[in-house]
PDB file of C-alpha atoms in Angstrom:
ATOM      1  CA  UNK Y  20      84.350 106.746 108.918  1.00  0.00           C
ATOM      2  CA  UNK Y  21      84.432 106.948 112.790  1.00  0.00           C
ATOM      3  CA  UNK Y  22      88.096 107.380 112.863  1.00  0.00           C
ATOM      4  CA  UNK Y  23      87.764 110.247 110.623  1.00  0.00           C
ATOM      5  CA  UNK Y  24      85.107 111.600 112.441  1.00  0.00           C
ATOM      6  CA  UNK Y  25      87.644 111.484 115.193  1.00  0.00           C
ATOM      7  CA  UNK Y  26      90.301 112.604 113.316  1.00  0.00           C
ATOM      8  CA  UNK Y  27      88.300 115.882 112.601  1.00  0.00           C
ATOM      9  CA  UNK Y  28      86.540 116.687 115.976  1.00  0.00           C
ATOM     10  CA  UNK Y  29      90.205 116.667 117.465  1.00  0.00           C
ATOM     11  CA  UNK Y  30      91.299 119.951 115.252  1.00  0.00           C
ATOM     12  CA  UNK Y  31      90.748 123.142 116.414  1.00  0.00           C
ATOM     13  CA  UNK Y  32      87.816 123.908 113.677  1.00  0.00           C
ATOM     14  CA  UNK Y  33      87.086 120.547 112.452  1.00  0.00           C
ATOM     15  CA  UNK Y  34      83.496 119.282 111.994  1.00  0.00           C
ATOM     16  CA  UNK Y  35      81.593 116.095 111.307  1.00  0.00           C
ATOM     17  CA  UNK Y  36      78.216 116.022 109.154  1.00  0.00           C
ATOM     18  CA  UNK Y  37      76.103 112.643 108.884  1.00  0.00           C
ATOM     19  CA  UNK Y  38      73.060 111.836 107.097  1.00  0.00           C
ATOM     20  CA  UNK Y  39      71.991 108.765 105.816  1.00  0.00           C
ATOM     21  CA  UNK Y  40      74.302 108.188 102.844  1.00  0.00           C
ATOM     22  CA  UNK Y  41      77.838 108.715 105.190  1.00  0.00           C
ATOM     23  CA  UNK Y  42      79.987 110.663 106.730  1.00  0.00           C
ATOM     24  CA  UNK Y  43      80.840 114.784 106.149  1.00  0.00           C
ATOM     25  CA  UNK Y  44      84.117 115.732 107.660  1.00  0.00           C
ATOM     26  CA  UNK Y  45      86.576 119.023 107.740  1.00  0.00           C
ATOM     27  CA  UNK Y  46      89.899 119.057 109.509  1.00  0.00           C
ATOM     28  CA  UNK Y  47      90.961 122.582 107.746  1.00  0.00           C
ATOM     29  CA  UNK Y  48      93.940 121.336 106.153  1.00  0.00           C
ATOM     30  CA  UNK Y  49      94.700 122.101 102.562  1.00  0.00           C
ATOM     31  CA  UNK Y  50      94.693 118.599 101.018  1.00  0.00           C
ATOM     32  CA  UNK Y  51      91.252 117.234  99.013  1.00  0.00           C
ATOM     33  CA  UNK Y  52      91.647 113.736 100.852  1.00  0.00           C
ATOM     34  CA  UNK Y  53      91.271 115.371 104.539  1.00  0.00           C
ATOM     35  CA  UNK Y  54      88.332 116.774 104.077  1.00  0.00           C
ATOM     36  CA  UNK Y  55      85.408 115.369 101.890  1.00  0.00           C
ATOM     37  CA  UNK Y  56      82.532 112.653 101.999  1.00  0.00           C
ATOM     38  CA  UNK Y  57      82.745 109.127 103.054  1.00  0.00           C
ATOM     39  CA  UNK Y  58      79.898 107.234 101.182  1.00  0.00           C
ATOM     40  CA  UNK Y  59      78.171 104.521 103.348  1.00  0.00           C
ATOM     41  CA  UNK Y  60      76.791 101.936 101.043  1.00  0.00           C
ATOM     42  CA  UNK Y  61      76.267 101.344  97.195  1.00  0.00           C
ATOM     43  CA  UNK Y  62      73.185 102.630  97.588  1.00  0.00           C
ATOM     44  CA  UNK Y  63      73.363 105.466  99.251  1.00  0.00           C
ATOM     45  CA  UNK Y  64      70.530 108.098  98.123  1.00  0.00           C
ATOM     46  CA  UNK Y  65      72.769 110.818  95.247  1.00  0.00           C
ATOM     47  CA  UNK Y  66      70.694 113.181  97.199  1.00  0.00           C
ATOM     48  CA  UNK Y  67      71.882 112.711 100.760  1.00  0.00           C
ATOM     49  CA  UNK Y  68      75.542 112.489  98.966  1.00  0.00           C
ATOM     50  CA  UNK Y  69      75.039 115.719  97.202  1.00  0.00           C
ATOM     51  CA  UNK Y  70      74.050 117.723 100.541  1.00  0.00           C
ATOM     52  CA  UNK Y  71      76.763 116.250 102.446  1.00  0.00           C
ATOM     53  CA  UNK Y  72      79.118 117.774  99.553  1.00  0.00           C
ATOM     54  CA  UNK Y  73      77.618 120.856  99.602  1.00  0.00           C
ATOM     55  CA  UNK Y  74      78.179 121.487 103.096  1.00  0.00           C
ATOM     56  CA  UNK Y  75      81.868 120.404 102.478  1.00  0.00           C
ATOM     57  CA  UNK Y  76      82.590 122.683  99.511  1.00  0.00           C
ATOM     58  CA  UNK Y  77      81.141 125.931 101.000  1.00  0.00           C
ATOM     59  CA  UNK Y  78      83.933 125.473 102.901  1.00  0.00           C
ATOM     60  CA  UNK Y  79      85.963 126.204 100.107  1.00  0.00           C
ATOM     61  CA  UNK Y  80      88.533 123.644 100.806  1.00  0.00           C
ATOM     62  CA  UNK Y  81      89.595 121.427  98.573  1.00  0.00           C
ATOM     63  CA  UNK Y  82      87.724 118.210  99.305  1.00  0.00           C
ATOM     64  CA  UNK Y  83      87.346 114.539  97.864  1.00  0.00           C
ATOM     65  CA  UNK Y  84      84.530 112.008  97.853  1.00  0.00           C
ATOM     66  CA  UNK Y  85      85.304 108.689  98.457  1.00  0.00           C
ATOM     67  CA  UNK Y  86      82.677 105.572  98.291  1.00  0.00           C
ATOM     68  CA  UNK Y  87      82.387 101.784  97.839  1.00  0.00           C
ATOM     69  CA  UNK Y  88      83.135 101.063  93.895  1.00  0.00           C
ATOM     70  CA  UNK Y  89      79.487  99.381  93.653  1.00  0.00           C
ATOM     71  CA  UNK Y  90      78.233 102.859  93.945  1.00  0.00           C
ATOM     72  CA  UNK Y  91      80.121 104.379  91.021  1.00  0.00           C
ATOM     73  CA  UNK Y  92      77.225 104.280  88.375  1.00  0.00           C
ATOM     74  CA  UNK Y  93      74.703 105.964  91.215  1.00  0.00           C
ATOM     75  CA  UNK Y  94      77.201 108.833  91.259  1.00  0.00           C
ATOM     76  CA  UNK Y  95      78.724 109.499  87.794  1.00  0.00           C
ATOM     77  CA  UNK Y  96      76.413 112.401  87.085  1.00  0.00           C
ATOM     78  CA  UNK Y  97      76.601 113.754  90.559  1.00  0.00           C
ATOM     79  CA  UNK Y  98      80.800 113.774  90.143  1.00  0.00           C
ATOM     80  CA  UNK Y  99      80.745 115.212  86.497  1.00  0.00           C
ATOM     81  CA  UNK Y 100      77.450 118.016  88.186  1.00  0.00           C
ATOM     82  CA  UNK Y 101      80.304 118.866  90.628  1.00  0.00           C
ATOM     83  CA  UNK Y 102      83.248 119.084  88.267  1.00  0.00           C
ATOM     84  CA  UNK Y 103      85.329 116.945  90.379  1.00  0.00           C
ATOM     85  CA  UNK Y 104      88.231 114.579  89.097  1.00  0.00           C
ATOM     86  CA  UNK Y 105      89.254 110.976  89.820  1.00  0.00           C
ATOM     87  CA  UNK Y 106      92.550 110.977  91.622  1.00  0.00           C
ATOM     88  CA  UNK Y 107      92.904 107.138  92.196  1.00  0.00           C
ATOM     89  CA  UNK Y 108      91.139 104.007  93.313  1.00  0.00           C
ATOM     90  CA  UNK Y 109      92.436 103.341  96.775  1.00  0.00           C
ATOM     91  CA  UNK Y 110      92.727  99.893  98.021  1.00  0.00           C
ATOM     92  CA  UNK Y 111      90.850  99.288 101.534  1.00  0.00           C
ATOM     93  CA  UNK Y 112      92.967  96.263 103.506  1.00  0.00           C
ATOM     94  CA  UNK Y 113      92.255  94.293 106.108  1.00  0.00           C
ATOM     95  CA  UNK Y 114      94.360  91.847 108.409  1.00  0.00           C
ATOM     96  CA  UNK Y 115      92.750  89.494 110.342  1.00  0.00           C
ATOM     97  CA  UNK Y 116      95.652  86.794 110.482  1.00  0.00           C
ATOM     98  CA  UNK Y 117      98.165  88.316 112.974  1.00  0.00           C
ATOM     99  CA  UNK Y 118     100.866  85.311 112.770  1.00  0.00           C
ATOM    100  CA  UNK Y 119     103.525  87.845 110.836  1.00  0.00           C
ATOM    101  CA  UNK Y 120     103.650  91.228 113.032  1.00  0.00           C
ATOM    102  CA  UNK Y 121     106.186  89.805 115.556  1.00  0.00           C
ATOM    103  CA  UNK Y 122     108.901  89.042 113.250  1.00  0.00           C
ATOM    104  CA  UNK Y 123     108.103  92.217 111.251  1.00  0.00           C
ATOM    105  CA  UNK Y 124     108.963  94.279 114.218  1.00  0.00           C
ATOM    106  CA  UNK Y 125     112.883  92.757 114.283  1.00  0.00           C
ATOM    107  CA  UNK Y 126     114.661  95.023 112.436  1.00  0.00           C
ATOM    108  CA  UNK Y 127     118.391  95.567 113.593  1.00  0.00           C
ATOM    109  CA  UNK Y 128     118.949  99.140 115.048  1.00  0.00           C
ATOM    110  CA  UNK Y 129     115.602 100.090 115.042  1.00  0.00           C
ATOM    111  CA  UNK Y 130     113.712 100.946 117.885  1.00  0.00           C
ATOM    112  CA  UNK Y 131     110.461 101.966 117.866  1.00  0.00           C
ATOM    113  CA  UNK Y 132     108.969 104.022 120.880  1.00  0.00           C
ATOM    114  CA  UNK Y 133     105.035 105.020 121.722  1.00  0.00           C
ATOM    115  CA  UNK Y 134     104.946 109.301 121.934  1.00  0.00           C
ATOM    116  CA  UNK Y 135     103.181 111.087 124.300  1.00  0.00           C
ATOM    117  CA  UNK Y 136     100.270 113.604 123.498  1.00  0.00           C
ATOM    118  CA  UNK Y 137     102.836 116.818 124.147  1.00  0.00           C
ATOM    119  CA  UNK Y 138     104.952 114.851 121.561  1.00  0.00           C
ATOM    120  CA  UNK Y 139     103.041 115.570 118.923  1.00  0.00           C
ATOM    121  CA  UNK Y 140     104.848 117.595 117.039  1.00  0.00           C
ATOM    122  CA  UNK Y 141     107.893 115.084 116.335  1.00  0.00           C
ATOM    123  CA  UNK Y 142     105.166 112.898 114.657  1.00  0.00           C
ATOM    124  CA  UNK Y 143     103.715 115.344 112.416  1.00  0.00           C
ATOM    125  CA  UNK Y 144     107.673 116.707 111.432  1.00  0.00           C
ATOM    126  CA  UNK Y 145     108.569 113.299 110.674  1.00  0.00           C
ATOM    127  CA  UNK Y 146     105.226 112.252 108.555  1.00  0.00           C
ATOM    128  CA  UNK Y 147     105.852 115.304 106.570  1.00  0.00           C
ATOM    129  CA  UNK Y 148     109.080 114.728 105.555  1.00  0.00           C
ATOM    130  CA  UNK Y 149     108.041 110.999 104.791  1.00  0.00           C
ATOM    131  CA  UNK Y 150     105.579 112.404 102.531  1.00  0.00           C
ATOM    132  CA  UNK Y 151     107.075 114.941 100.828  1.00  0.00           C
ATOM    133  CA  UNK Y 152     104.862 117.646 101.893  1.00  0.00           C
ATOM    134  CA  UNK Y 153     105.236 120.889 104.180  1.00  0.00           C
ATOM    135  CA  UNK Y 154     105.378 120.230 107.624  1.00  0.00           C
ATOM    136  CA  UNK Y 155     102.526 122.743 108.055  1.00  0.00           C
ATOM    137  CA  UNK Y 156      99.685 120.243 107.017  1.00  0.00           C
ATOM    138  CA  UNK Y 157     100.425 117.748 109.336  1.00  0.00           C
ATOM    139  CA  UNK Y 158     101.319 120.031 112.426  1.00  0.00           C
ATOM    140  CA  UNK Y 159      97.715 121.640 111.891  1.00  0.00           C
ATOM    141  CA  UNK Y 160      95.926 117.771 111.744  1.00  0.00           C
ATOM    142  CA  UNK Y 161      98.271 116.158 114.001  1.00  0.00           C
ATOM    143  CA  UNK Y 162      97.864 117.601 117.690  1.00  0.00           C
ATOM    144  CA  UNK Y 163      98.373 116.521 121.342  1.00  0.00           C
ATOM    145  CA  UNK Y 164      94.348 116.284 121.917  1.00  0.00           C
ATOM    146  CA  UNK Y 165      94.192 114.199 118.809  1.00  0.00           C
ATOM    147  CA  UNK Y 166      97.357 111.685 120.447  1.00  0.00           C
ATOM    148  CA  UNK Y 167      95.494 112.042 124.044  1.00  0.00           C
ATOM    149  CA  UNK Y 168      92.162 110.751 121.927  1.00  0.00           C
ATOM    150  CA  UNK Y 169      90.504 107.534 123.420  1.00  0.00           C
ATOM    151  CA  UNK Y 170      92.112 104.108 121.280  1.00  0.00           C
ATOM    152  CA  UNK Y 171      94.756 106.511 119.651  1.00  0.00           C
ATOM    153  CA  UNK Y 172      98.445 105.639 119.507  1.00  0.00           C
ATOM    154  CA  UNK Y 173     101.271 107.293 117.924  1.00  0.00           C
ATOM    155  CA  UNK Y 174     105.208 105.862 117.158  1.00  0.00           C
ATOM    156  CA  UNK Y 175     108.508 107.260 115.859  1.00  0.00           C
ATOM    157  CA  UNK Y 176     111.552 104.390 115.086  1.00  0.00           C
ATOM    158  CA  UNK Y 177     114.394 105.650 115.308  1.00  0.00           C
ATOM    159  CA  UNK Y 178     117.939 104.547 114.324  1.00  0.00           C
ATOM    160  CA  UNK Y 179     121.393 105.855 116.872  1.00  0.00           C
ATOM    161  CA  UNK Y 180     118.352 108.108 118.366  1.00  0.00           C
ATOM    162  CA  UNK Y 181     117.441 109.863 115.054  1.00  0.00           C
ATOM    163  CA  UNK Y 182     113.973 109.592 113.977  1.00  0.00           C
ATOM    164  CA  UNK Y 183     113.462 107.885 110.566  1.00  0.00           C
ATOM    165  CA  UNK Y 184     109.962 106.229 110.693  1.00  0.00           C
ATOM    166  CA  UNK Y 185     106.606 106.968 112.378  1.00  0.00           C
ATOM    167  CA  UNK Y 186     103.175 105.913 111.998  1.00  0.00           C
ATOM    168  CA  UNK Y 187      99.726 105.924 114.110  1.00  0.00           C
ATOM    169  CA  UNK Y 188      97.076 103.217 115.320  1.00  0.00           C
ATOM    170  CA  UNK Y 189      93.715 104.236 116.726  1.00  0.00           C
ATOM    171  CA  UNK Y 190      91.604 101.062 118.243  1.00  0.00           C
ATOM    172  CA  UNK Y 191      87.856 101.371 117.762  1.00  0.00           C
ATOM    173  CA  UNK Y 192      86.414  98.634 119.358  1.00  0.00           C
ATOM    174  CA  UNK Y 193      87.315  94.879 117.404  1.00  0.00           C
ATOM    175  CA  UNK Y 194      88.928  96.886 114.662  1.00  0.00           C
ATOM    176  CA  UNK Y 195      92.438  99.076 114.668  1.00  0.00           C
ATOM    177  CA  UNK Y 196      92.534 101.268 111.783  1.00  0.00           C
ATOM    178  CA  UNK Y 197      95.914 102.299 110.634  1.00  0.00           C
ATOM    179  CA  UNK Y 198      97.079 105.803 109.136  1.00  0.00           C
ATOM    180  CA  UNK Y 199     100.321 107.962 108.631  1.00  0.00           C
ATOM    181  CA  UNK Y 200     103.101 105.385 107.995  1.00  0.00           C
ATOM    182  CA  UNK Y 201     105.573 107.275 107.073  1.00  0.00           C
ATOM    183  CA  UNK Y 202     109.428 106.672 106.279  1.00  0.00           C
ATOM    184  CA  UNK Y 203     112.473 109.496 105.611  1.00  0.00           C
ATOM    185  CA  UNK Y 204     113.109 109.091 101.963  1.00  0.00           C
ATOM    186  CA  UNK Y 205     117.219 108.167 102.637  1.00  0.00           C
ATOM    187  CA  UNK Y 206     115.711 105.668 105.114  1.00  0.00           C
ATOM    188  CA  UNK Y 207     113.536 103.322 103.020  1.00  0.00           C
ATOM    189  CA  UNK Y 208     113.351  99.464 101.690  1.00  0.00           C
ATOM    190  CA  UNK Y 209     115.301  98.363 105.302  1.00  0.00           C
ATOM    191  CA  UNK Y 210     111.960  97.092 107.067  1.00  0.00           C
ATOM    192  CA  UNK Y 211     111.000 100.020 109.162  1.00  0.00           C
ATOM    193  CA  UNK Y 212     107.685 100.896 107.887  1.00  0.00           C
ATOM    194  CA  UNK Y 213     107.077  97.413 108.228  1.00  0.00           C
ATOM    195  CA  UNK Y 214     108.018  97.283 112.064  1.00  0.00           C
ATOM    196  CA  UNK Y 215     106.210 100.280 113.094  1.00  0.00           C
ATOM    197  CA  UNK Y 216     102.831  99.055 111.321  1.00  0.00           C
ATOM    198  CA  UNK Y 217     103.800  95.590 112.763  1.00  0.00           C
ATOM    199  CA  UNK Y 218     104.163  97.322 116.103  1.00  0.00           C
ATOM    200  CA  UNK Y 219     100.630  99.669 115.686  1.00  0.00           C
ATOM    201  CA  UNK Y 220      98.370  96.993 114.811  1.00  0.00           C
ATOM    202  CA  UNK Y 221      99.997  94.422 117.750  1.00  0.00           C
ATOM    203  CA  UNK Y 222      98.908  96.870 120.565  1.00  0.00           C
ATOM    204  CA  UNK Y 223      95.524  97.204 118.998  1.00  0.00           C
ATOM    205  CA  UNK Y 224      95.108  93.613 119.397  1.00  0.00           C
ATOM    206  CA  UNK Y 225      96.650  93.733 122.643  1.00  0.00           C
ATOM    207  CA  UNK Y 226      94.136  96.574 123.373  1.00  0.00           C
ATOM    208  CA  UNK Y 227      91.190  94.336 122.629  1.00  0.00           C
ATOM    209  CA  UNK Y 228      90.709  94.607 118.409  1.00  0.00           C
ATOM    210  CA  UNK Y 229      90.447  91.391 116.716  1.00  0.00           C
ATOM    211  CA  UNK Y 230      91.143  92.797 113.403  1.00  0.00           C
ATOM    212  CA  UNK Y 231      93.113  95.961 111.366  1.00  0.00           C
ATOM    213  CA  UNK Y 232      92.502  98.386 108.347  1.00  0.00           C
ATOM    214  CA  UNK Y 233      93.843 100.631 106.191  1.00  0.00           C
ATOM    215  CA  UNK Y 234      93.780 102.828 103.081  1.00  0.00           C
ATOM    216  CA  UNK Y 235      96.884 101.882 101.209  1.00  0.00           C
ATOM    217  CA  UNK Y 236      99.184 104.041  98.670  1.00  0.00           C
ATOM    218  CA  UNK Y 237     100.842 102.529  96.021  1.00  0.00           C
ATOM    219  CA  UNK Y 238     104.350 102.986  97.899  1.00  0.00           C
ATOM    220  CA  UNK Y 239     102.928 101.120 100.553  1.00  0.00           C
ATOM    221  CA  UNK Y 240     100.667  99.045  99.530  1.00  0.00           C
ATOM    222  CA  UNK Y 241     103.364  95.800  98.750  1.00  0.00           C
ATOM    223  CA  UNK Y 242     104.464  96.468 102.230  1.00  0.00           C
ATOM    224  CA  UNK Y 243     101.563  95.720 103.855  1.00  0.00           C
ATOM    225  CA  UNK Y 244     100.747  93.211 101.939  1.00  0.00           C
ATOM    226  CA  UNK Y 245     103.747  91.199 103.167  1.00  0.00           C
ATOM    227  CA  UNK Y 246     102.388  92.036 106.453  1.00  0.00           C
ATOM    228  CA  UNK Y 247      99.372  89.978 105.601  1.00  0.00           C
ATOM    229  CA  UNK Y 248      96.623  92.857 104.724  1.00  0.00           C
ATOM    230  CA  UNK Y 249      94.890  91.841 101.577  1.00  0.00           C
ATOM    231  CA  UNK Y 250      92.482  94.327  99.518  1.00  0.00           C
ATOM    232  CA  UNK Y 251      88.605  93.929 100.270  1.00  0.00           C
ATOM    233  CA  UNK Y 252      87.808  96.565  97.311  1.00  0.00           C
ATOM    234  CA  UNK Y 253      89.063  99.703  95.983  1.00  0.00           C
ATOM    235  CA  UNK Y 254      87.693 102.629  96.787  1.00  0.00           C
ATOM    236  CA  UNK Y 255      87.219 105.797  94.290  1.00  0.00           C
ATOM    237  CA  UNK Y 256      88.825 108.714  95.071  1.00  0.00           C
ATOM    238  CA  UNK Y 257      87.228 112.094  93.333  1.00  0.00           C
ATOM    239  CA  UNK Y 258      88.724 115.293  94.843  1.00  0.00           C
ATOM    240  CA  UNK Y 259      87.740 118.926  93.160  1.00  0.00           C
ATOM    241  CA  UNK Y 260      91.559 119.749  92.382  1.00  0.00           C
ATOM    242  CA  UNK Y 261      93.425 116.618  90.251  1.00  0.00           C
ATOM    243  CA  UNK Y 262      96.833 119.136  91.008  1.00  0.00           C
ATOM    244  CA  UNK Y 263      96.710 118.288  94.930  1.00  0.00           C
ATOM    245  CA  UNK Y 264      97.484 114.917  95.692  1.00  0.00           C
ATOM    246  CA  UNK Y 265      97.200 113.130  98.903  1.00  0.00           C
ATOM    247  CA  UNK Y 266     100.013 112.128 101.149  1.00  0.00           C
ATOM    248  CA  UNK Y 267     101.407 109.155 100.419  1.00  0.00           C
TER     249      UNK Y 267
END
């Protein structure tokens, strides 16, 4: 939740909105899973979860609400009230045992680089293409004051100088939380999303974080499971349009 609520505040127009049962947050981009309500606890009071979605959808972006799974009988009538749909069940993973990231990161002809803030841009082109989406979404989320944010780190790999994998890391306090590993589709199954989460979640130790997280995809999620991340729960995903999917 705090590196969402960071993730927001850094776009021109984002907002956060907390209450008791989570976390509110808008970044203006057109996909349901970045912007939408992070649910707390099990629980969390339907009310407090209800306003929080209110003030989301009068937005009228399309938004998601995502919350621990012990809270999915609290909220079935407050999902089906809001005619929202169930996208997926996404696996939260943790790492706490760090013994595999150095060998992770030796992959023959890659070399992975930290960007600067101004570089911003080369992230965000190369995420999109990873993902299969236009470039648009992630040039409007992704910006130099979001890479110039305190604990936030950005990479591109690249491969004879051409850019095939990037990814991001952004340290708050013991914890680094891990987000847009992305790989050129021509480019996969050689190790480099691998190395470049192998590389993210090494300086956020290095930085002071004893442990790492993430929201896995199903494309990633074996990857990162060699890594040593293991699922802690799975987290339902309900967005208000099942025909937008999240980047993957």
């Amino acid at each position: 939740m705090e590196a969402w609520g960071q993730f927001a505040t850094s776009v021109p127009g984002g907002w956060t909105r907390t209450n008791r049962a989570g976390l509110g947050a808008v970044t203006g981009v057109a996909i349901p899973t970045l912007n939408g309500v992070w649910v707390r606890t099990e629980d969390a009071d339907v009310e407090d979860v209800s306003d929080l979605l209110d003030q989301v959808g009068a937005t009228g972006l399309p938004h998601c609400l995502q919350f621990r799974p012990g809270a999915s009988a609290r909220l079935a009538e407050l999902v089906a009230s809001k005619r929202m749909a169930h996208l997926e069940d996404i696996p939260l993973m943790v790492m706490e045992d760090a013994r595999r990231l150095e060998a992770a990161q030796k992959v023959s002809g890659l070399v992975i680089r930290e960007l600067a803030p101004r570089e911003a841009e080369l992230h965000a082109r190369v995420a999109a293409l990873g993902f299969e989406v236009p470039s648009e979404m992630f040039l409007q989320l992704m910006t130099p004051p979001l890479l110039a944010a305190p604990g936030v780190r950005c990479y591109v790999g690249e491969v004879d100088g051409r850019p095939v994998t990037t990814g991001l890391g952004v340290t708050l306090g013991s914890r680094v939380g891990i987000f847009n590993i992305a790989t050129l589709p021509e480019h996969r199954r050689r190790g480099y999303a691998a190395a470049i989460t192998a590389r993210a979640v090494k300086d956020g130790l290095d930085a002071g974080a004893t442990w790492s997280f993430l929201q896995s995809s199903e494309l990633g999620y074996k990857v990162y499971e060699r890594l040593g991340f293991r699922t802690m729960e799975a987290w339902p995903c309900w967005i208000v349009d099942a025909n937008q999917l999240r980047p993957r």
